[in-house]
mmCIF file of C-alpha atoms and ligand atoms in Angstrom:
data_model
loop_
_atom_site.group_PDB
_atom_site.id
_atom_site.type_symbol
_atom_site.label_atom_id
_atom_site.label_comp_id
_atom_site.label_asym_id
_atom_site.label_seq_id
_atom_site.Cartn_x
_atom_site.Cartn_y
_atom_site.Cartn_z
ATOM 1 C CA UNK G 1 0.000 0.000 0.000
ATOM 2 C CA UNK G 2 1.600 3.509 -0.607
ATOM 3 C CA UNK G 3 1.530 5.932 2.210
ATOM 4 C CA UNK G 4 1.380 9.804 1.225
ATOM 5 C CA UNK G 5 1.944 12.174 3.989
ATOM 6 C CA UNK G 6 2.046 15.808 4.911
ATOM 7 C CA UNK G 7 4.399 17.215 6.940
ATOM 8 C CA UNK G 8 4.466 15.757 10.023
ATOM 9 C CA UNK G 9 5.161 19.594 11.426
ATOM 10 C CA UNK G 10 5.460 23.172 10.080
ATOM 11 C CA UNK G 11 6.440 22.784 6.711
ATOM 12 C CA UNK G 12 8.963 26.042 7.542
ATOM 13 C CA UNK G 13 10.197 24.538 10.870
ATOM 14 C CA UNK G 14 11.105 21.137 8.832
ATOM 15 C CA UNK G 15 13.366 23.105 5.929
ATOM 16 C CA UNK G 16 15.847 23.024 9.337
ATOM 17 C CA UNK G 17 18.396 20.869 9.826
ATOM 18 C CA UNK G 18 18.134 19.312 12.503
ATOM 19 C CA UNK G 19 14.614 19.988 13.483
ATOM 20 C CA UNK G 20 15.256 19.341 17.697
ATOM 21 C CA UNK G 21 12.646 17.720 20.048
ATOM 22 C CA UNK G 22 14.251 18.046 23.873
ATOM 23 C CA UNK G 23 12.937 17.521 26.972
ATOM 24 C CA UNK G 24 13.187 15.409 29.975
ATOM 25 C CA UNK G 25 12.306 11.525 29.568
ATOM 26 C CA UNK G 26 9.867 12.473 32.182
ATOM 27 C CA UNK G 27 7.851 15.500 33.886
ATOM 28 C CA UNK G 28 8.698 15.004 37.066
ATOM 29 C CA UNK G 29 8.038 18.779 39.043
ATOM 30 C CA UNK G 30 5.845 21.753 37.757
ATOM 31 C CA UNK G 31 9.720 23.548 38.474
ATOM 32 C CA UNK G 32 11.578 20.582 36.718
ATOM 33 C CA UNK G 33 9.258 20.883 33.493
ATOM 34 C CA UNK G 34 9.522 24.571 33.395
ATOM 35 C CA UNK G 35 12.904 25.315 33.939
ATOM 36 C CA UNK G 36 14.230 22.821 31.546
ATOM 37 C CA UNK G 37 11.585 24.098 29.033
ATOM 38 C CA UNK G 38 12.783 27.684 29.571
ATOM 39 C CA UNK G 39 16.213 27.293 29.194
ATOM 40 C CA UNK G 40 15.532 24.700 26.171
ATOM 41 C CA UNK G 41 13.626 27.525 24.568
ATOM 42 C CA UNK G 42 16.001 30.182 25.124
ATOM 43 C CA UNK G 43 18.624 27.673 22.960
ATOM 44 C CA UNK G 44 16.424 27.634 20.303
ATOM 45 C CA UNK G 45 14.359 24.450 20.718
ATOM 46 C CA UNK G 46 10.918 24.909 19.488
ATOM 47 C CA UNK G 47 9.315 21.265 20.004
ATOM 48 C CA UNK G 48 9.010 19.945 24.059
ATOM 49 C CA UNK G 49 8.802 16.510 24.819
ATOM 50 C CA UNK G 50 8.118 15.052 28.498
ATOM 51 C CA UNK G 51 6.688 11.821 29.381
ATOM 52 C CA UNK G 52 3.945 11.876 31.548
ATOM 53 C CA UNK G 53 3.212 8.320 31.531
ATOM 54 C CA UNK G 54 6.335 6.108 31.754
ATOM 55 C CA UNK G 55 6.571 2.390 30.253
ATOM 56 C CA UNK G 56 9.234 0.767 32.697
ATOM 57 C CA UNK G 57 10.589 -2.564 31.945
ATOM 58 C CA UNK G 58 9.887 -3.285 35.819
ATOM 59 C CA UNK G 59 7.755 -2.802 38.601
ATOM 60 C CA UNK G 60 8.533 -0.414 40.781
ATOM 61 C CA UNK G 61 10.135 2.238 39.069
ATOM 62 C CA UNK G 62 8.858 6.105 38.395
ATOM 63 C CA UNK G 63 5.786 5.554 36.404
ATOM 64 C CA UNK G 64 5.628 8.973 35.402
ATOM 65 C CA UNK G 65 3.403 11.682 37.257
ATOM 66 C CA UNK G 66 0.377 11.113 34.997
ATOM 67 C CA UNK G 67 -2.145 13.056 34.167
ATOM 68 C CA UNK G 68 -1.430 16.095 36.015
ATOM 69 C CA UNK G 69 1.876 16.738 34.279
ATOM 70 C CA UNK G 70 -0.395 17.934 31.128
ATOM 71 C CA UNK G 71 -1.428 21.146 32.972
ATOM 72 C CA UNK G 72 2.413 21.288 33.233
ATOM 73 C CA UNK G 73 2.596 21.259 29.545
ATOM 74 C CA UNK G 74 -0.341 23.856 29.383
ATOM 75 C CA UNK G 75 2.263 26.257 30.853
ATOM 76 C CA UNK G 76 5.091 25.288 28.621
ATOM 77 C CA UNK G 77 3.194 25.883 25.800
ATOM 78 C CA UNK G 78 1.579 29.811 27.178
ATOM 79 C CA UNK G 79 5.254 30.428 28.793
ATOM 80 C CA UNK G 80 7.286 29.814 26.094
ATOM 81 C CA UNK G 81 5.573 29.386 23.007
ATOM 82 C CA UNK G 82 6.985 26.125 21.927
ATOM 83 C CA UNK G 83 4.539 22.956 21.006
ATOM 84 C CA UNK G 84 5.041 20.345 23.037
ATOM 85 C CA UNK G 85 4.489 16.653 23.073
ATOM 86 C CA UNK G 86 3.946 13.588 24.999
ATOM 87 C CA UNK G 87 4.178 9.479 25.011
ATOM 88 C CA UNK G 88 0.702 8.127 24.316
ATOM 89 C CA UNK G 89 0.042 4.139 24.948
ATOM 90 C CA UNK G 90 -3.745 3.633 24.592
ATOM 91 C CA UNK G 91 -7.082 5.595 24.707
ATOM 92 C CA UNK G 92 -7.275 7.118 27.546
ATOM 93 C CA UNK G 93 -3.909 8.803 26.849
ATOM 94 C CA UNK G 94 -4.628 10.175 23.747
ATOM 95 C CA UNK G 95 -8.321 11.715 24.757
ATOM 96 C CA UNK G 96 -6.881 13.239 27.673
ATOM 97 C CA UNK G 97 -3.507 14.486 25.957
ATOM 98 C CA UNK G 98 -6.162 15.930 22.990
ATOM 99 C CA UNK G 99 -7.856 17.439 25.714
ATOM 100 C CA UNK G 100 -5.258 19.381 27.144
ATOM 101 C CA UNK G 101 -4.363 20.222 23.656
ATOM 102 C CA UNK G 102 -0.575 18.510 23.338
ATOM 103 C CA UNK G 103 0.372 19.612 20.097
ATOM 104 C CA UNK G 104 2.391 16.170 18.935
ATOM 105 C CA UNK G 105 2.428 12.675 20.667
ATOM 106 C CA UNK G 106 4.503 9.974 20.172
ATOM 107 C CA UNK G 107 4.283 6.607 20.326
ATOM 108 C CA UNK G 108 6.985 4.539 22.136
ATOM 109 C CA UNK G 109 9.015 1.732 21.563
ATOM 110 C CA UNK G 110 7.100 -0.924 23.710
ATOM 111 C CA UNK G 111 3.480 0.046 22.073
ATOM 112 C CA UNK G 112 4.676 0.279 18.663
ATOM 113 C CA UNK G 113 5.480 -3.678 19.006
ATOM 114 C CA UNK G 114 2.167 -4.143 19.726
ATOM 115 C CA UNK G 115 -0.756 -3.942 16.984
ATOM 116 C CA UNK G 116 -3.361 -4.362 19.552
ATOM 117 C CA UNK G 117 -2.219 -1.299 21.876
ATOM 118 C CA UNK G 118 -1.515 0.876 18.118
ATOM 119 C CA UNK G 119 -4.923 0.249 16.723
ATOM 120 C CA UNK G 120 -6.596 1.180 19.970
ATOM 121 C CA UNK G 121 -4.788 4.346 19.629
ATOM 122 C CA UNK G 122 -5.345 4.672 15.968
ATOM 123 C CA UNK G 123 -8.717 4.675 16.940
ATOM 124 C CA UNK G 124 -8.773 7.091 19.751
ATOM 125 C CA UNK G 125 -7.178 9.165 16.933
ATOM 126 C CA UNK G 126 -9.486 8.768 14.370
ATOM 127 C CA UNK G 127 -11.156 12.243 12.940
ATOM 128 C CA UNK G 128 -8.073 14.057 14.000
ATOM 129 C CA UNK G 129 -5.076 16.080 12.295
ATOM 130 C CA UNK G 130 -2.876 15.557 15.330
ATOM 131 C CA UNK G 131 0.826 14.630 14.286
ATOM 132 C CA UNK G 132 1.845 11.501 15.585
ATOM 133 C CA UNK G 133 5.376 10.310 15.872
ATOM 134 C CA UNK G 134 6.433 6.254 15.724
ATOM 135 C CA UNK G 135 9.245 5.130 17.567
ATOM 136 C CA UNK G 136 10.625 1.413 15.864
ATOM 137 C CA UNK G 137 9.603 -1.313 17.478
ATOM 138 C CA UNK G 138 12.132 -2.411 19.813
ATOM 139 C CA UNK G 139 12.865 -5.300 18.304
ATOM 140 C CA UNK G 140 14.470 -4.719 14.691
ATOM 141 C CA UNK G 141 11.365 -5.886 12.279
ATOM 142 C CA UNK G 142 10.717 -2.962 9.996
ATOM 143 C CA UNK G 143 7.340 -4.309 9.047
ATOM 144 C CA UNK G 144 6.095 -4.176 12.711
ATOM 145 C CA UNK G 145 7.220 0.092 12.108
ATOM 146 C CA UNK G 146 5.462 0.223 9.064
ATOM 147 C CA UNK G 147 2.380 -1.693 10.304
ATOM 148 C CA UNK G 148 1.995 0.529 12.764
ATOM 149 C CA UNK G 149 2.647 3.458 10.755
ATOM 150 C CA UNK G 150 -0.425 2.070 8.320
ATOM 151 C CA UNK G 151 -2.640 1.724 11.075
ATOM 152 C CA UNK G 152 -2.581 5.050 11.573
ATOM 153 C CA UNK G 153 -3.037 6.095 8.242
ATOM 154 C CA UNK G 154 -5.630 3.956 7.520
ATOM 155 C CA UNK G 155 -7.086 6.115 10.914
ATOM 156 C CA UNK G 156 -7.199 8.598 8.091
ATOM 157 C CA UNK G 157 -4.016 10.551 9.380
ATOM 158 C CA UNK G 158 -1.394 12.070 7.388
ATOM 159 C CA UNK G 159 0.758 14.160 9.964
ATOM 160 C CA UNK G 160 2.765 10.828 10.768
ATOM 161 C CA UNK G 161 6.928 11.082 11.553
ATOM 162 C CA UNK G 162 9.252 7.765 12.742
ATOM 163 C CA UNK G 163 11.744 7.714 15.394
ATOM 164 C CA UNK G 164 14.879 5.935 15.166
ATOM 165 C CA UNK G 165 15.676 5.076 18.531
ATOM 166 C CA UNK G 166 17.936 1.590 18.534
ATOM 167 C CA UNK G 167 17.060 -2.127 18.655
ATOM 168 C CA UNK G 168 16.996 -4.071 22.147
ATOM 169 C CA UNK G 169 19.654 -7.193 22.024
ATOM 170 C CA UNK G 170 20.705 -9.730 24.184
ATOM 171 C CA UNK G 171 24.138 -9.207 23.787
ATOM 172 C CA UNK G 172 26.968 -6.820 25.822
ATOM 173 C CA UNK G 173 27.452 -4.391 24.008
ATOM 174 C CA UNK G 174 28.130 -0.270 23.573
ATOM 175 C CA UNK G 175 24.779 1.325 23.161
ATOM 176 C CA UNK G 176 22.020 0.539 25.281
ATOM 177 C CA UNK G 177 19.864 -0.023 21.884
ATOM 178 C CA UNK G 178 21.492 -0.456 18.565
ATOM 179 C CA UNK G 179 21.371 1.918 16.010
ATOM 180 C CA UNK G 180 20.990 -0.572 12.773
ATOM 181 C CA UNK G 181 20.621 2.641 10.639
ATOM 182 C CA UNK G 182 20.177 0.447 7.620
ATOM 183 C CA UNK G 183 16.359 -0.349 8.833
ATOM 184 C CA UNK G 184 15.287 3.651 9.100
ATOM 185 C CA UNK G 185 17.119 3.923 6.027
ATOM 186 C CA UNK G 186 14.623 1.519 4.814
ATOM 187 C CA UNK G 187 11.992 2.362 5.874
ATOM 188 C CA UNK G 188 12.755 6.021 4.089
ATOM 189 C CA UNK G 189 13.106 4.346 0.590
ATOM 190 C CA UNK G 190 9.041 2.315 1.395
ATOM 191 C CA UNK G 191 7.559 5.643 2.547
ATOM 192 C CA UNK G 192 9.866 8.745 0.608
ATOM 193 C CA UNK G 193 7.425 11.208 2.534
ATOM 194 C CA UNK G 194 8.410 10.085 6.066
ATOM 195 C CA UNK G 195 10.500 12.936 8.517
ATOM 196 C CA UNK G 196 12.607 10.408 10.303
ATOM 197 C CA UNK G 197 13.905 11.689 13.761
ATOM 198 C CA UNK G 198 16.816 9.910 15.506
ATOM 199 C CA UNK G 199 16.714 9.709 19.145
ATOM 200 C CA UNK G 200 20.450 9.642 20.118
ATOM 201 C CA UNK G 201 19.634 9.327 24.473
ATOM 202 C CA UNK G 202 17.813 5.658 23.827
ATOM 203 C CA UNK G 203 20.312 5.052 21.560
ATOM 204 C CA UNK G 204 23.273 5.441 23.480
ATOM 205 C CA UNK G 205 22.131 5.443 26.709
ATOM 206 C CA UNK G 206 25.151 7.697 27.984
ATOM 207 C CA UNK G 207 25.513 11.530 27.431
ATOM 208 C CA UNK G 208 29.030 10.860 26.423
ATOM 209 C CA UNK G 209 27.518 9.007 22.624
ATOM 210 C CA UNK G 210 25.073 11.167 22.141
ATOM 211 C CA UNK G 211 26.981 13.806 20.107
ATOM 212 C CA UNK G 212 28.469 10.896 17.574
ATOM 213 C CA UNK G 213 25.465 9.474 17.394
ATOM 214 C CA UNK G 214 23.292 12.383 16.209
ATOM 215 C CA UNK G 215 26.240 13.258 13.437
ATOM 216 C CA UNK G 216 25.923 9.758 12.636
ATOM 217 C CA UNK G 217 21.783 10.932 12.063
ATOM 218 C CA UNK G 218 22.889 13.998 10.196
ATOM 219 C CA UNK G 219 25.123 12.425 7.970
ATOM 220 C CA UNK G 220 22.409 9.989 7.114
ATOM 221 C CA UNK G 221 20.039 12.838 6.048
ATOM 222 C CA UNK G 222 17.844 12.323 8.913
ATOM 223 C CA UNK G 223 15.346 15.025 9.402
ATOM 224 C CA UNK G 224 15.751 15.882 13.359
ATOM 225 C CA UNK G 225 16.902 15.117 16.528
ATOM 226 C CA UNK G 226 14.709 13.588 19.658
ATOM 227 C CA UNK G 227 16.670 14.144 22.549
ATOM 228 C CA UNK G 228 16.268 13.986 26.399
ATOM 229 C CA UNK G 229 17.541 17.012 28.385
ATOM 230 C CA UNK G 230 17.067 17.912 31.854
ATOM 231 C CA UNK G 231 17.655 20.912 34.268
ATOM 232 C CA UNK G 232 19.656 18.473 36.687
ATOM 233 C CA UNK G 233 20.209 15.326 34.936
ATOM 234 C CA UNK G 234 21.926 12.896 37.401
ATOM 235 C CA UNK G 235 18.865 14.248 39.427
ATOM 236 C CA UNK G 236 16.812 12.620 36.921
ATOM 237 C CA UNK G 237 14.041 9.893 37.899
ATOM 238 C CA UNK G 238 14.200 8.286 34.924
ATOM 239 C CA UNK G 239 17.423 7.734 32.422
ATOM 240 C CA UNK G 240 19.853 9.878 34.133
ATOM 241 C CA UNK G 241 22.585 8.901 32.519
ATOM 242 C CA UNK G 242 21.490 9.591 29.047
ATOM 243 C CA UNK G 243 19.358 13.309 29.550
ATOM 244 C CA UNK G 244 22.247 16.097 28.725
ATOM 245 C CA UNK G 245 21.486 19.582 30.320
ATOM 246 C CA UNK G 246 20.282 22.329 27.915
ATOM 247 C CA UNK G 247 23.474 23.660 27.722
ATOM 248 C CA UNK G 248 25.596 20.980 26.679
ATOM 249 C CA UNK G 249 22.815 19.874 23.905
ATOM 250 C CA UNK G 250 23.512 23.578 22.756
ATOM 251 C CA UNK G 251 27.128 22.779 22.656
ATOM 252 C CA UNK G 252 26.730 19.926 20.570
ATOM 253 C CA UNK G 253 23.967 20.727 17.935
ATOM 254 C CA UNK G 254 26.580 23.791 17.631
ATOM 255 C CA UNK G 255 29.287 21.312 16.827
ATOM 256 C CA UNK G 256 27.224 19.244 13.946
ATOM 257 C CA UNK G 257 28.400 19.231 10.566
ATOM 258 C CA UNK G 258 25.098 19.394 8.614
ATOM 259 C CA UNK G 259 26.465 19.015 5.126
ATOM 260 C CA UNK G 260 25.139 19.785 1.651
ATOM 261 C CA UNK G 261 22.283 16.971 1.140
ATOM 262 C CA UNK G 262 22.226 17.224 -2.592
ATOM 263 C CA UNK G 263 26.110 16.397 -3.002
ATOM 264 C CA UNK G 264 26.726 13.049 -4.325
ATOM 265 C CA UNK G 265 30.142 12.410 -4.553
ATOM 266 C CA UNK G 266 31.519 10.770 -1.097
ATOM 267 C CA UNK G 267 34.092 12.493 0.673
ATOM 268 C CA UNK G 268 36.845 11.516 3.248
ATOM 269 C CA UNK G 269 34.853 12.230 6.102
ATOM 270 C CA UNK G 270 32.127 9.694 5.006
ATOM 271 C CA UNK G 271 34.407 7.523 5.020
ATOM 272 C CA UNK G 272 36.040 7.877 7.933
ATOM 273 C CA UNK G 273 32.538 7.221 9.863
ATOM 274 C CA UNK G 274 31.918 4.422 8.121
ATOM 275 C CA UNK G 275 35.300 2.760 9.147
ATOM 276 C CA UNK G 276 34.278 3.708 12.496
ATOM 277 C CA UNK G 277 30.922 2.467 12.499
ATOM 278 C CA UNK G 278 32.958 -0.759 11.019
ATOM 279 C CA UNK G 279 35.557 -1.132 13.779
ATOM 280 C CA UNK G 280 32.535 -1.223 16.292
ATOM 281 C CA UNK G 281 30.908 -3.980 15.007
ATOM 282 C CA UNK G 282 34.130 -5.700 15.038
ATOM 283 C CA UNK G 283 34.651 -4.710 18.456
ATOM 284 C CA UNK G 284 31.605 -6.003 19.366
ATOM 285 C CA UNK G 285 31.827 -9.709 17.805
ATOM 286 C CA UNK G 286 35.251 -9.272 19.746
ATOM 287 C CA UNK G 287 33.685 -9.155 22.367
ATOM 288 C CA UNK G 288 30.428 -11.713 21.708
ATOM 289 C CA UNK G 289 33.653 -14.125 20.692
ATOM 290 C CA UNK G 290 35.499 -14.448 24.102
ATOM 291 C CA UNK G 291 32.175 -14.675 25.852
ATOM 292 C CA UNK G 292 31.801 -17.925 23.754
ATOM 293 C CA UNK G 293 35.120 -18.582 23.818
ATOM 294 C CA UNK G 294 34.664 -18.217 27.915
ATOM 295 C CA UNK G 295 31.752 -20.432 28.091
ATOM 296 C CA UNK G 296 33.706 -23.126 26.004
ATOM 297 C CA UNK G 297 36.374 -22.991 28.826
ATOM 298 C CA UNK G 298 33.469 -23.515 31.209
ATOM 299 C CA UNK G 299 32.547 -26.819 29.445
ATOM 300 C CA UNK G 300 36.112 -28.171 29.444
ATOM 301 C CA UNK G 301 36.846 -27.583 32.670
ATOM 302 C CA UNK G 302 33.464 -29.879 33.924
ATOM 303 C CA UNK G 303 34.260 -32.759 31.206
ATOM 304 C CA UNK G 304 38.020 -32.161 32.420
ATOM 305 C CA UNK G 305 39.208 -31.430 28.892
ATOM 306 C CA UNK G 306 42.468 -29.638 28.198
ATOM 307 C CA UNK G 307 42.299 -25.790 27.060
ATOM 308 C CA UNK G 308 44.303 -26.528 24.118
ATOM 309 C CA UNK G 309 43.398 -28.589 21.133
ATOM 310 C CA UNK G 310 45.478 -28.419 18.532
ATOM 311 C CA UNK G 311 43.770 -30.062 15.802
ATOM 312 C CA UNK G 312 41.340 -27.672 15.829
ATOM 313 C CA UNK G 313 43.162 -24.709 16.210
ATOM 314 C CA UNK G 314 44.979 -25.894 12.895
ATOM 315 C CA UNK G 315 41.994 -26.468 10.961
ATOM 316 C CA UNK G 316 40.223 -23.211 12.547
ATOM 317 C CA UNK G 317 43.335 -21.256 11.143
ATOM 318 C CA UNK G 318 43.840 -22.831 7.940
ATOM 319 C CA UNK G 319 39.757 -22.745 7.130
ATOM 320 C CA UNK G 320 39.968 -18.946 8.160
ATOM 321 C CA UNK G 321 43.010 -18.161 5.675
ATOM 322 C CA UNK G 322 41.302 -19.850 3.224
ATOM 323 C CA UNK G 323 37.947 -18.017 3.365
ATOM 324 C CA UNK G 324 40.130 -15.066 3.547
ATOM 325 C CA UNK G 325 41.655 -15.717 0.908
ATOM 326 C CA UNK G 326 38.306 -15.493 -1.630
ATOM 327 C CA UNK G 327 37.694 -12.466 -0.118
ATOM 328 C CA UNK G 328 40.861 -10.553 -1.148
ATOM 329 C CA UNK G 329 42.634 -10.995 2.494
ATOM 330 C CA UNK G 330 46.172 -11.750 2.779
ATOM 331 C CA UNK G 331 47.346 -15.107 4.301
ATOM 332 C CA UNK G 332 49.809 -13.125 6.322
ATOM 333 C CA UNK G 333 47.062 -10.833 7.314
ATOM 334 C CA UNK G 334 44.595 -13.359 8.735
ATOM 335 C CA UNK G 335 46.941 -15.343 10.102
ATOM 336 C CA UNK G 336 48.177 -12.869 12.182
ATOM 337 C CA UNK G 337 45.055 -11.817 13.377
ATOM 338 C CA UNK G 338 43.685 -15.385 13.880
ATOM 339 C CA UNK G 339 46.757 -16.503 16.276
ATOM 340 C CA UNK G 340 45.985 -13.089 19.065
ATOM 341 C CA UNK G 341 42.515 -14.127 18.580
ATOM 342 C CA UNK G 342 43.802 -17.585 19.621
ATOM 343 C CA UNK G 343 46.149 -16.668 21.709
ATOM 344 C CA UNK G 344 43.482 -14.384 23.902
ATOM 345 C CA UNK G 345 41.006 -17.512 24.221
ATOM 346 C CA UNK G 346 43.448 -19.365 25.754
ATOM 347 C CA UNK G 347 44.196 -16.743 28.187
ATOM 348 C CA UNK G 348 40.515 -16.180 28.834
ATOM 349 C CA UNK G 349 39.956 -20.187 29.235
ATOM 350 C CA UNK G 350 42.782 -20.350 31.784
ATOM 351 C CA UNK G 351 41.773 -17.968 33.382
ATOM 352 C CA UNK G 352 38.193 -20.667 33.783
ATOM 353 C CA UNK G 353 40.391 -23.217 34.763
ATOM 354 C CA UNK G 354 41.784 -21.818 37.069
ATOM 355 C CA UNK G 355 38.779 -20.366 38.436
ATOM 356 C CA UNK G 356 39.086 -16.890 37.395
ATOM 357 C CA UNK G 357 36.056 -14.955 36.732
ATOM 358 C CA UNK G 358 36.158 -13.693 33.189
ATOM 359 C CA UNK G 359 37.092 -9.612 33.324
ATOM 360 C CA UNK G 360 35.512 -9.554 36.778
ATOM 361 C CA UNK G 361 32.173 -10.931 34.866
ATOM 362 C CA UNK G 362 30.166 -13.835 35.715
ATOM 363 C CA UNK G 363 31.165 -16.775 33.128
ATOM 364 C CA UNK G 364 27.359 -18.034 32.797
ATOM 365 C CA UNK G 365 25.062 -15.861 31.429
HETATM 366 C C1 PEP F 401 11.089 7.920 25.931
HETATM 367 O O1 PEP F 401 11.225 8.541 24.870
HETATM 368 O O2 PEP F 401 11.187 8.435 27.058
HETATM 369 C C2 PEP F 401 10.910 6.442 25.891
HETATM 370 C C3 PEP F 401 10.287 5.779 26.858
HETATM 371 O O3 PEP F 401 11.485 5.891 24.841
HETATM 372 P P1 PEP F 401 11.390 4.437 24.143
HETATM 373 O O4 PEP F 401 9.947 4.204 23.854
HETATM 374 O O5 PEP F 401 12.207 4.678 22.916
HETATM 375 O O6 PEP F 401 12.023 3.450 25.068
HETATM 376 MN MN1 MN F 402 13.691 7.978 28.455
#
């Protein structure tokens, strides 16, 4: 089915690169909301986000303050002028956040995975103009995104935007969600019209990747930036260690590159990122390799086999040299690289034998 949408915002606001959406992952104080909102707007932010109420993978946590934080909003928007916007999960969020007149919701990652909770709200929103943004599914199946995306469509709205905000995996690893830009990148070339925003704080889930990650966004032509700030972050109830204050999101929209979108040819710097995204991965399957390689030591230490087996180190080298090999690697290359591989599993599987937890980690996971 072909989707063709408006603009998901002011068509004047969206010539801007990026277009930014900040605010705290959640309202917490009528003071909090506020002063973060102030000082936001007096950066230059236009669109206000705050959730009011919070999905938490557990029991137990900050909910979010509910319903009460919209009148909260109410005063953003008279204060300061900017439109703000809010997580909605199912119907009664959406009438009351159209009640209170929140200018944009969003829908998070733990709804969007479910086509039950999105047609409820697709429904809710039915008869309305209201722009709605999607966040992907947190697991990585781009048909799930664009399911829900068509739900709401078929709801008869065309003010619809996607969030790129990271896949969930099992695996250790450097971001608290992955970017796998390749899937918003996607989902750009099924629906041209989308605006796709990245949000860079679920992503990384530390301040410290949030400025690579949203020049990662620019430099894939996304259209703006969700991000979480807070007044006092490590004061935050909810994701402190990813919400930046206003001032240091300042300091690094300032410091984005935005480059020409209609030049084709690639230069150096493109490059450069995309070794970097490269040597990540490879980091991280590093890493996903000595946790195996750690688990193996684990199984010959209880059937009392030896760390080292030759025979299989032999054929694991000479297999590795030959796939190599047909793809343009050099023997001397791979081998090299194959025999510190090696050489750290053994370490690592001594280290089981001899009872040593793996770099201070548990061996069984
Ligand atoms: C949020 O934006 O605060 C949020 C809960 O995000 P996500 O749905 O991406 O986890
Ligand atoms: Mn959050």
């Amino acid at each position: 089915m072909e989707i063709r949408l408006g603009p998901v915002i002011m068509p004047e606001t969206l010539s801007e690169r990026p277009v930014v959406i900040a605010g705290p992952c959640s309202a917490e104080s009528e003071e909090q909301v506020l002063q973060t909102a102030k000082e936001l707007s007096e950066i230059g932010v236009k669109i206000f986000r705050a959730g009011i109420w919070k999905p938490r993978t557990k029991p137990g946590g900050f909910e979010g303050v509910g319903s009460k934080g919209l009148s909260w909003l109410k005063k953003v928007k008279a204060e300061t002028g900017m439109l703000v916007s809010t997580e909605v999960a199912n119907r009664e969020h959406v009438f009351e956040a159209l009640k209170a007149g929140i200018d944009i919701l969003w829908i998070g990652a733990r709804t969007s995975v479910n086509p039950f909770a999105v047609q409820e709200i697709a429904d809710a929103l039915k008869g309305t103009d209201v722009p709605v943004l999607v966040k992907n599914p947190v697991n990585p199946d781009i048909e799930l995104w664009i399911g829900a995306i068509q739900r709401l469509y078929n709801a008869g709205l065309r003010r619809i935007g996607a969030i790129h905000r990271g896949f969930s995996s099992y695996d250790r690893k450097l971001y608290r969600n992955l970017p796998l830009w390749h899937i918003p990148i996607e989902l750009k070339r099924r629906i041209p019209d989308i605006c796709i925003f990245c949000d860079p704080s679920h992503i990384g889930g530390r301040r410290e990747l949030i400025s690579p990650l949203a020049q990662q966004a620019m430099d894939l032509n996304m259209n703006g930036l969700f991000v979480e700030s807070h007044v006092r972050p490590e004061e935050a109830l909810s994701d402190a260690a990813q919400q930046l204050t206003p001032d240091a999101l300042e300091c690094i929209i300032g410091h984005l590159v935005i480059r020409d979108t209609n030049q084709t040819t690639e230069n150096l710097v493109d490059l450069r990122r995309e070794i970097d995204r490269i040597d990540s991965s490879i980091l991280e399957l590093f890493a996903k390799r000595m946790r195996i390689s750690g688990e193996i030591g684990v199984y010959k230490k209880e059937h009392e086999m030896p760390v080292l087996q030759s025979s299989r180190y032999d054929e694991v080298l000479k297999d590795r040299i030959r796939t190599g090999k047909a793809l343009d690697l050099s023997d001397e290359f791979i081998s090299t690289v194959f025999r510190d591989i090696h050489q750290e599993s053994v370490r690592l599987q001594l280290s089981v034998m001899n009872g040593e937890a793996m770099n201070g980690r548990t061996m069984l996971l």
